[in-house]
PDB file of C-alpha atoms in Angstrom:
ATOM      1  CA  MET A  30      52.291 -29.776   1.134  1.00 83.00           C
ATOM      2  CA  THR A  31      51.187 -27.946   4.277  1.00 89.00           C
ATOM      3  CA  THR A  32      53.264 -25.077   5.605  1.00 95.00           C
ATOM      4  CA  ALA A  33      52.968 -22.425   8.306  1.00 97.00           C
ATOM      5  CA  LYS A  34      54.400 -18.903   8.363  1.00 98.00           C
ATOM      6  CA  ARG A  35      54.465 -16.119  10.942  1.00 98.00           C
ATOM      7  CA  LEU A  36      54.306 -12.603   9.532  1.00 98.00           C
ATOM      8  CA  ILE A  37      54.972  -9.227  11.122  1.00 98.00           C
ATOM      9  CA  VAL A  38      53.519  -6.422   9.020  1.00 98.00           C
ATOM     10  CA  SER A  39      54.662  -2.849   9.645  1.00 98.00           C
ATOM     11  CA  GLY A  40      53.580   0.528   8.353  1.00 98.00           C
ATOM     12  CA  ARG A  41      50.145   2.122   8.636  1.00 98.00           C
ATOM     13  CA  VAL A  42      48.409  -1.163   9.408  1.00 98.00           C
ATOM     14  CA  GLN A  43      46.333  -0.476  12.525  1.00 96.00           C
ATOM     15  CA  GLY A  44      43.015   1.335  12.428  1.00 95.00           C
ATOM     16  CA  VAL A  45      42.695   0.667   8.691  1.00 96.00           C
ATOM     17  CA  PHE A  46      40.730  -2.631   8.718  1.00 96.00           C
ATOM     18  CA  TYR A  47      43.923  -4.709   8.265  1.00 98.00           C
ATOM     19  CA  ARG A  48      42.979  -7.451  10.750  1.00 97.00           C
ATOM     20  CA  GLN A  49      39.509  -8.077   9.329  1.00 97.00           C
ATOM     21  CA  TRP A  50      40.848  -7.817   5.778  1.00 98.00           C
ATOM     22  CA  THR A  51      43.423 -10.503   6.652  1.00 98.00           C
ATOM     23  CA  VAL A  52      40.714 -12.759   8.116  1.00 98.00           C
ATOM     24  CA  ASN A  53      38.663 -12.403   4.927  1.00 98.00           C
ATOM     25  CA  GLU A  54      41.644 -13.053   2.631  1.00 98.00           C
ATOM     26  CA  ALA A  55      42.894 -16.052   4.639  1.00 98.00           C
ATOM     27  CA  ARG A  56      39.452 -17.637   4.813  1.00 97.00           C
ATOM     28  CA  ALA A  57      38.987 -17.150   1.055  1.00 98.00           C
ATOM     29  CA  LEU A  58      42.280 -19.017   0.547  1.00 98.00           C
ATOM     30  CA  GLY A  59      41.215 -21.830   2.915  1.00 96.00           C
ATOM     31  CA  LEU A  60      43.921 -21.104   5.486  1.00 97.00           C
ATOM     32  CA  ALA A  61      43.935 -21.661   9.245  1.00 96.00           C
ATOM     33  CA  GLY A  62      45.494 -19.347  11.806  1.00 97.00           C
ATOM     34  CA  TRP A  63      45.057 -15.955  13.404  1.00 97.00           C
ATOM     35  CA  VAL A  64      45.893 -12.256  13.194  1.00 98.00           C
ATOM     36  CA  ARG A  65      46.314  -9.626  15.937  1.00 98.00           C
ATOM     37  CA  ASN A  66      47.539  -6.090  16.474  1.00 98.00           C
ATOM     38  CA  LEU A  67      50.732  -5.592  18.465  1.00 98.00           C
ATOM     39  CA  ARG A  68      51.271  -2.683  20.846  1.00 97.00           C
ATOM     40  CA  SER A  69      54.268  -1.742  18.682  1.00 97.00           C
ATOM     41  CA  GLY A  70      51.830  -0.668  15.937  1.00 97.00           C
ATOM     42  CA  GLU A  71      52.539  -3.740  13.822  1.00 98.00           C
ATOM     43  CA  VAL A  72      50.221  -6.596  12.875  1.00 98.00           C
ATOM     44  CA  GLU A  73      51.219 -10.217  13.560  1.00 98.00           C
ATOM     45  CA  LEU A  74      49.677 -13.235  11.898  1.00 98.00           C
ATOM     46  CA  LEU A  75      50.165 -16.958  11.678  1.00 98.00           C
ATOM     47  CA  ALA A  76      48.874 -18.716   8.578  1.00 98.00           C
ATOM     48  CA  SER A  77      48.956 -22.426   7.836  1.00 97.00           C
ATOM     49  CA  GLY A  78      47.700 -24.499   4.961  1.00 96.00           C
ATOM     50  CA  PRO A  79      48.709 -25.445   1.439  1.00 96.00           C
ATOM     51  CA  GLU A  80      52.050 -23.887   0.527  1.00 96.00           C
ATOM     52  CA  GLU A  81      50.707 -22.095  -2.560  1.00 97.00           C
ATOM     53  CA  ALA A  82      47.819 -20.531  -0.574  1.00 97.00           C
ATOM     54  CA  VAL A  83      50.185 -19.329   2.184  1.00 98.00           C
ATOM     55  CA  ARG A  84      52.467 -17.779  -0.457  1.00 98.00           C
ATOM     56  CA  GLU A  85      49.459 -16.010  -1.979  1.00 98.00           C
ATOM     57  CA  LEU A  86      48.424 -14.580   1.403  1.00 98.00           C
ATOM     58  CA  ILE A  87      51.970 -13.310   1.950  1.00 98.00           C
ATOM     59  CA  ARG A  88      51.834 -11.620  -1.468  1.00 98.00           C
ATOM     60  CA  ARG A  89      48.494  -9.997  -0.605  1.00 98.00           C
ATOM     61  CA  CYS A  90      49.771  -8.862   2.814  1.00 98.00           C
ATOM     62  CA  HIS A  91      52.390  -6.709   1.066  1.00 98.00           C
ATOM     63  CA  GLU A  92      49.485  -4.665  -0.331  1.00 96.00           C
ATOM     64  CA  GLY A  93      46.857  -4.894   2.417  1.00 97.00           C
ATOM     65  CA  PRO A  94      43.469  -3.185   2.366  1.00 97.00           C
ATOM     66  CA  PRO A  95      43.048   0.131   0.512  1.00 96.00           C
ATOM     67  CA  ALA A  96      43.587   2.391   3.574  1.00 96.00           C
ATOM     68  CA  ALA A  97      46.791   0.606   4.676  1.00 98.00           C
ATOM     69  CA  THR A  98      50.349   1.605   3.840  1.00 98.00           C
ATOM     70  CA  VAL A  99      52.523  -1.499   4.194  1.00 98.00           C
ATOM     71  CA  GLU A 100      56.202  -0.688   4.689  1.00 98.00           C
ATOM     72  CA  ALA A 101      57.546  -4.179   5.399  1.00 98.00           C
ATOM     73  CA  VAL A 102      56.477  -7.797   5.863  1.00 98.00           C
ATOM     74  CA  ARG A 103      58.814 -10.056   7.842  1.00 98.00           C
ATOM     75  CA  VAL A 104      58.201 -13.757   7.227  1.00 98.00           C
ATOM     76  CA  GLU A 105      59.403 -16.611   9.434  1.00 98.00           C
ATOM     77  CA  ASP A 106      58.776 -20.338   9.388  1.00 97.00           C
ATOM     78  CA  ALA A 107      56.332 -21.417  12.095  1.00 97.00           C
ATOM     79  CA  GLU A 108      54.742 -24.509  13.542  1.00 92.00           C
ATOM     80  CA  PRO A 109      51.085 -24.943  12.584  1.00 86.00           C
ATOM     81  CA  GLU A 110      48.723 -24.493  15.514  1.00 79.00           C
ATOM     82  CA  PRO A 111      45.884 -26.929  16.067  1.00 76.00           C
ATOM     83  CA  GLY A 112      42.445 -25.781  15.044  1.00 77.00           C
ATOM     84  CA  ALA A 113      40.575 -24.898  11.936  1.00 83.00           C
ATOM     85  CA  GLY A 114      39.558 -21.568  10.537  1.00 93.00           C
ATOM     86  CA  PHE A 115      41.159 -18.153  10.703  1.00 97.00           C
ATOM     87  CA  GLU A 116      40.361 -15.618  13.424  1.00 96.00           C
ATOM     88  CA  ALA A 117      41.181 -12.141  14.670  1.00 96.00           C
ATOM     89  CA  ARG A 118      42.662 -12.118  18.164  1.00 96.00           C
ATOM     90  CA  PRO A 119      42.884  -9.294  20.717  1.00 94.00           C
ATOM     91  CA  THR A 120      45.864  -6.946  20.729  1.00 94.00           C
ATOM     92  CA  LEU A 121      48.962  -8.341  22.416  1.00 89.00           C
TER      93      LEU A 121
END
């Protein structure tokens, strides 16, 4: 079953390779979507694909790359966006 989730990750998550790490992890899991920094200092991402793979990405996002300090991950249901692949987007 395909699902889509929107995540807001807070903590020390900008300037620590979090966006590119997320792209690498999502692509390895075969997910579609995007990730971007927010001016608030948080990272936002939308991931869609097989439910188990999306759950695994959410689990990994609680840890993040080695230099990150993740304080919280908010997860919301989302509508999948058209397109394939997973990309980093500019800061919003």
